[in-house]
Amino acid sequence: MPILSALSITAAALTAAPMAAPDTLEQRIAACLSCHSVKERSDAYFPRIAGKPAGYLYNQLRNFQNGHRHYPMMTYMVGHLPDAYLREIADYFAAQHPPYPPAVAGSGANASAAQLARGEALIRQGDASKKIPACVACHGTALTGVEPSIPGLLGLPSDYINAQFGNWKNKTRRAAAPDCMGEIAARLSEADVAALSAWLSKQTPDAAARPAASIPQPLPLACGSFPASPAAAQGGAQ
């Protein structure tokens, strides 16, 4: 009977096992991509992580796990992931190099010429009177970061940079001891932070830029997140 046959086919379809999702890394990190999309959306709150050194990204995932960084959504998502999985995630994003989007108009959009000059001076020369090293001394002359664990500073909105310095100042963001960025943040005034974030946000990154393979050592400050030797790099600084 045609009607009964149709009903039988429909019932069988409803009870059939659902099609399994493909077991790919992209599928498993779909939640990450909802905020940190490889195709940039120029969001002021979710930073560009594509192309950053894998060691840096791994360290940040560990920092969310162990309470060195605080953001409830990130803590929930990575809290119980095994170490090997964290490294997979870090390696995936480190290998992505999409074009940079147009700069986000944030709090640095209306910075004065004097503020921008102060920001560039801090980036390139630092401020010896405050014992603040130049940003390029650690993040590379092109500010694209250094393998294996120093991030690039370009392509980040000024509001995001300001927020992270605020987190370091308030000690809600920390890194492995000695926490060099925590020390530097404590020495920077709010005006200094606003100046350097404004200058950074106005720089147009080179689409072909990649993290530097190495940097002259010793660094201006001891930094627990940057391994002092190749052997330490294999272990992964936190």
Short mmCIF file of C-alpha atoms in Angstrom, two decimals:
data_model
loop_
_atom_site.label_atom_id
_atom_site.label_comp_id
_atom_site.label_asym_id
_atom_site.label_seq_id
_atom_site.Cartn_x
_atom_site.Cartn_y
_atom_site.Cartn_z
CA MET A 1 0.00 0.00 0.00
CA PRO A 2 1.60 3.29 -1.10
CA ILE A 3 0.72 5.33 1.98
CA LEU A 4 2.02 2.72 4.41
CA SER A 5 5.17 2.28 2.33
CA ALA A 6 5.82 6.00 2.46
CA LEU A 7 5.31 6.06 6.21
CA SER A 8 7.67 3.12 6.63
CA ILE A 9 10.38 4.84 4.62
CA THR A 10 9.94 8.06 6.63
CA ALA A 11 10.14 6.19 9.94
CA ALA A 12 13.26 4.38 8.83
CA ALA A 13 14.88 7.67 7.86
CA LEU A 14 14.06 9.22 11.23
CA THR A 15 15.53 6.31 13.16
CA ALA A 16 18.71 6.08 11.06
CA ALA A 17 21.93 7.02 12.81
CA PRO A 18 22.90 10.67 12.20
CA MET A 19 25.81 11.24 9.86
CA ALA A 20 29.03 11.57 11.82
CA ALA A 21 30.90 14.87 11.55
CA PRO A 22 34.30 14.59 9.84
CA ASP A 23 37.07 14.02 12.36
CA THR A 24 39.33 16.85 11.25
CA LEU A 25 41.18 19.38 13.36
CA GLU A 26 39.12 22.17 11.79
CA GLN A 27 35.94 20.44 12.92
CA ARG A 28 37.25 19.90 16.43
CA ILE A 29 38.31 23.51 16.84
CA ALA A 30 35.17 25.00 15.30
CA ALA A 31 34.47 26.70 18.63
CA CYS A 32 37.87 28.44 18.45
CA LEU A 33 37.17 29.60 14.91
CA SER A 34 33.89 31.20 15.92
CA CYS A 35 35.91 33.94 17.66
CA HIS A 36 39.42 33.60 16.24
CA SER A 37 38.41 33.09 12.64
CA VAL A 38 41.34 32.62 10.29
CA LYS A 39 39.55 35.04 7.95
CA GLU A 40 39.98 38.19 9.98
CA ARG A 41 36.95 40.20 11.09
CA SER A 42 38.91 43.08 12.67
CA ASP A 43 37.34 42.47 16.07
CA ALA A 44 38.64 44.70 18.85
CA TYR A 45 38.20 42.06 21.53
CA PHE A 46 39.27 38.78 19.94
CA PRO A 47 42.90 39.15 18.85
CA ARG A 48 44.52 37.86 15.70
CA ILE A 49 46.26 34.61 16.64
CA ALA A 50 46.89 33.30 13.13
CA GLY A 51 50.58 33.26 12.32
CA LYS A 52 51.83 33.81 15.86
CA PRO A 53 54.59 31.46 17.04
CA ALA A 54 53.23 28.08 18.09
CA GLY A 55 55.15 28.21 21.37
CA TYR A 56 53.48 31.49 22.28
CA LEU A 57 50.00 30.18 21.47
CA TYR A 58 50.62 27.00 23.43
CA ASN A 59 51.80 29.03 26.42
CA GLN A 60 48.64 31.12 26.36
CA LEU A 61 46.41 28.04 26.29
CA ARG A 62 48.32 26.71 29.28
CA ASN A 63 48.00 30.08 31.02
CA PHE A 64 44.21 29.93 30.68
CA GLN A 65 44.30 26.40 32.10
CA ASN A 66 46.41 27.23 35.13
CA GLY A 67 44.84 30.58 36.00
CA HIS A 68 47.64 32.86 34.79
CA ARG A 69 45.10 34.40 32.42
CA HIS A 70 41.42 34.98 33.15
CA TYR A 71 38.64 34.83 30.60
CA PRO A 72 35.75 32.50 31.53
CA MET A 73 35.00 31.32 27.99
CA MET A 74 38.63 30.39 27.31
CA THR A 75 39.03 28.74 30.69
CA TYR A 76 35.92 26.64 30.07
CA MET A 77 37.00 25.62 26.58
CA VAL A 78 40.58 24.58 27.33
CA GLY A 79 40.32 23.64 30.99
CA HIS A 80 40.33 19.87 30.46
CA LEU A 81 42.10 19.53 27.11
CA PRO A 82 45.21 17.30 27.12
CA ASP A 83 48.59 18.82 26.46
CA ALA A 84 49.00 17.17 23.05
CA TYR A 85 45.70 18.68 21.92
CA LEU A 86 46.81 22.16 23.03
CA ARG A 87 49.94 21.79 20.92
CA GLU A 88 47.83 20.72 17.92
CA ILE A 89 45.69 23.82 18.27
CA ALA A 90 48.75 26.05 18.60
CA ASP A 91 50.42 24.47 15.57
CA TYR A 92 47.28 24.86 13.48
CA PHE A 93 46.91 28.60 14.08
CA ALA A 94 50.65 29.24 13.81
CA ALA A 95 50.60 27.81 10.28
CA GLN A 96 47.85 30.20 9.09
CA HIS A 97 48.91 33.47 7.44
CA PRO A 98 45.83 35.26 6.08
CA PRO A 99 46.04 38.85 4.85
CA TYR A 100 45.73 41.49 7.54
CA PRO A 101 42.40 43.35 7.56
CA PRO A 102 42.13 47.15 7.67
CA ALA A 103 43.03 48.63 11.05
CA VAL A 104 40.24 48.92 13.59
CA ALA A 105 39.35 52.49 14.56
CA GLY A 106 39.65 52.32 18.34
CA SER A 107 40.79 54.60 21.12
CA GLY A 108 44.04 55.25 19.28
CA ALA A 109 42.31 56.62 16.20
CA ASN A 110 42.46 60.22 17.43
CA ALA A 111 45.94 60.15 18.94
CA SER A 112 47.88 63.38 18.58
CA ALA A 113 51.19 63.68 16.79
CA ALA A 114 52.92 64.01 20.17
CA GLN A 115 51.30 60.82 21.44
CA LEU A 116 52.28 58.90 18.33
CA ALA A 117 55.85 60.19 18.62
CA ARG A 118 56.00 59.02 22.24
CA GLY A 119 54.59 55.65 21.23
CA GLU A 120 57.16 55.15 18.48
CA ALA A 121 59.97 56.20 20.83
CA LEU A 122 58.89 53.57 23.37
CA ILE A 123 58.66 50.95 20.64
CA ARG A 124 62.03 51.67 19.09
CA GLN A 125 64.17 53.11 21.92
CA GLY A 126 62.32 52.43 25.17
CA ASP A 127 62.75 54.84 28.08
CA ALA A 128 65.96 54.41 30.06
CA SER A 129 64.77 56.80 32.78
CA LYS A 130 61.94 54.36 33.61
CA LYS A 131 63.99 51.23 32.88
CA ILE A 132 61.63 50.39 30.02
CA PRO A 133 63.35 48.46 27.21
CA ALA A 134 62.44 49.03 23.57
CA CYS A 135 59.68 46.73 22.33
CA VAL A 136 61.81 45.84 19.28
CA ALA A 137 64.49 44.43 21.58
CA CYS A 138 62.25 41.44 22.31
CA HIS A 139 59.51 41.42 19.66
CA GLY A 140 61.94 41.83 16.75
CA THR A 141 62.93 44.83 14.67
CA ALA A 142 59.91 44.25 12.40
CA LEU A 143 57.64 43.65 15.43
CA THR A 144 56.53 40.34 13.92
CA GLY A 145 57.55 38.24 16.92
CA VAL A 146 60.31 35.69 17.41
CA GLU A 147 60.23 31.91 17.39
CA PRO A 148 59.39 29.97 19.42
CA SER A 149 57.38 32.05 21.90
CA ILE A 150 57.47 35.84 21.45
CA PRO A 151 54.36 37.22 19.72
CA GLY A 152 54.16 39.83 17.00
CA LEU A 153 52.60 43.17 17.94
CA LEU A 154 51.20 44.29 14.60
CA GLY A 155 47.62 43.82 13.48
CA LEU A 156 46.20 44.27 16.99
CA PRO A 157 43.58 46.95 17.76
CA SER A 158 44.63 49.65 20.23
CA ASP A 159 41.75 48.77 22.57
CA TYR A 160 42.90 45.16 22.82
CA ILE A 161 46.48 46.23 23.55
CA ASN A 162 45.28 48.65 26.23
CA ALA A 163 43.18 45.92 27.84
CA GLN A 164 46.09 43.50 28.01
CA PHE A 165 48.38 46.05 29.65
CA GLY A 166 45.59 46.69 32.13
CA ASN A 167 45.43 42.96 32.85
CA TRP A 168 49.19 42.85 33.47
CA LYS A 169 49.00 45.89 35.72
CA ASN A 170 46.14 44.32 37.67
CA LYS A 171 47.94 40.94 37.72
CA THR A 172 45.01 39.18 36.09
CA ARG A 173 47.36 38.23 33.28
CA ARG A 174 50.65 36.60 34.19
CA ALA A 175 53.28 34.45 32.56
CA ALA A 176 56.01 32.10 33.70
CA ALA A 177 58.38 33.69 36.19
CA PRO A 178 60.20 35.91 35.76
CA ASP A 179 57.25 37.68 34.17
CA CYS A 180 59.03 40.27 32.06
CA MET A 181 55.86 41.77 30.60
CA GLY A 182 54.40 42.16 34.07
CA GLU A 183 57.48 44.14 35.09
CA ILE A 184 57.35 46.34 31.99
CA ALA A 185 53.62 47.01 32.35
CA ALA A 186 54.17 48.16 35.93
CA ARG A 187 56.71 50.74 34.72
CA LEU A 188 54.50 52.14 31.96
CA SER A 189 52.08 54.95 32.77
CA GLU A 190 48.56 54.86 31.35
CA ALA A 191 49.58 57.64 28.97
CA ASP A 192 52.54 55.55 27.79
CA VAL A 193 50.30 52.54 27.16
CA ALA A 194 47.85 54.67 25.18
CA ALA A 195 50.70 56.14 23.13
CA LEU A 196 52.33 52.86 22.18
CA SER A 197 49.00 51.13 21.48
CA ALA A 198 47.94 54.01 19.23
CA TRP A 199 51.19 53.88 17.26
CA LEU A 200 51.06 50.09 16.90
CA SER A 201 47.46 50.10 15.72
CA LYS A 202 48.29 52.53 12.92
CA GLN A 203 51.03 50.39 11.38
CA THR A 204 50.20 48.40 8.25
CA PRO A 205 51.66 44.90 8.58
CA ASP A 206 53.48 43.32 5.67
CA ALA A 207 51.34 40.45 4.39
CA ALA A 208 54.48 38.35 3.91
CA ALA A 209 55.78 39.02 7.44
CA ARG A 210 56.68 36.03 9.58
CA PRO A 211 58.12 35.67 13.11
CA ALA A 212 61.91 36.01 13.20
CA ALA A 213 63.88 32.81 13.66
CA SER A 214 66.06 34.27 16.41
CA ILE A 215 66.89 37.44 18.30
CA PRO A 216 70.10 38.81 19.88
CA GLN A 217 70.52 37.65 23.46
CA PRO A 218 70.51 38.22 26.33
CA LEU A 219 67.13 39.92 26.33
CA PRO A 220 66.83 43.25 28.20
CA LEU A 221 64.94 41.44 30.99
CA ALA A 222 64.93 37.80 31.99
CA CYS A 223 61.72 36.31 30.62
CA GLY A 224 60.37 32.96 31.78
CA SER A 225 58.29 32.49 28.62
CA PHE A 226 61.29 32.68 26.30
CA PRO A 227 63.64 29.68 26.49
CA ALA A 228 67.27 30.53 27.02
CA SER A 229 68.47 27.48 25.09
CA PRO A 230 67.30 25.08 22.35
CA ALA A 231 66.90 22.36 25.00
CA ALA A 232 64.49 24.55 26.93
CA ALA A 233 62.59 25.30 23.73
CA GLN A 234 61.92 21.61 23.21
CA GLY A 235 60.32 21.44 26.63
CA GLY A 236 58.09 24.44 25.98
CA ALA A 237 58.24 27.45 28.26
CA GLN A 238 55.04 28.38 30.03
#
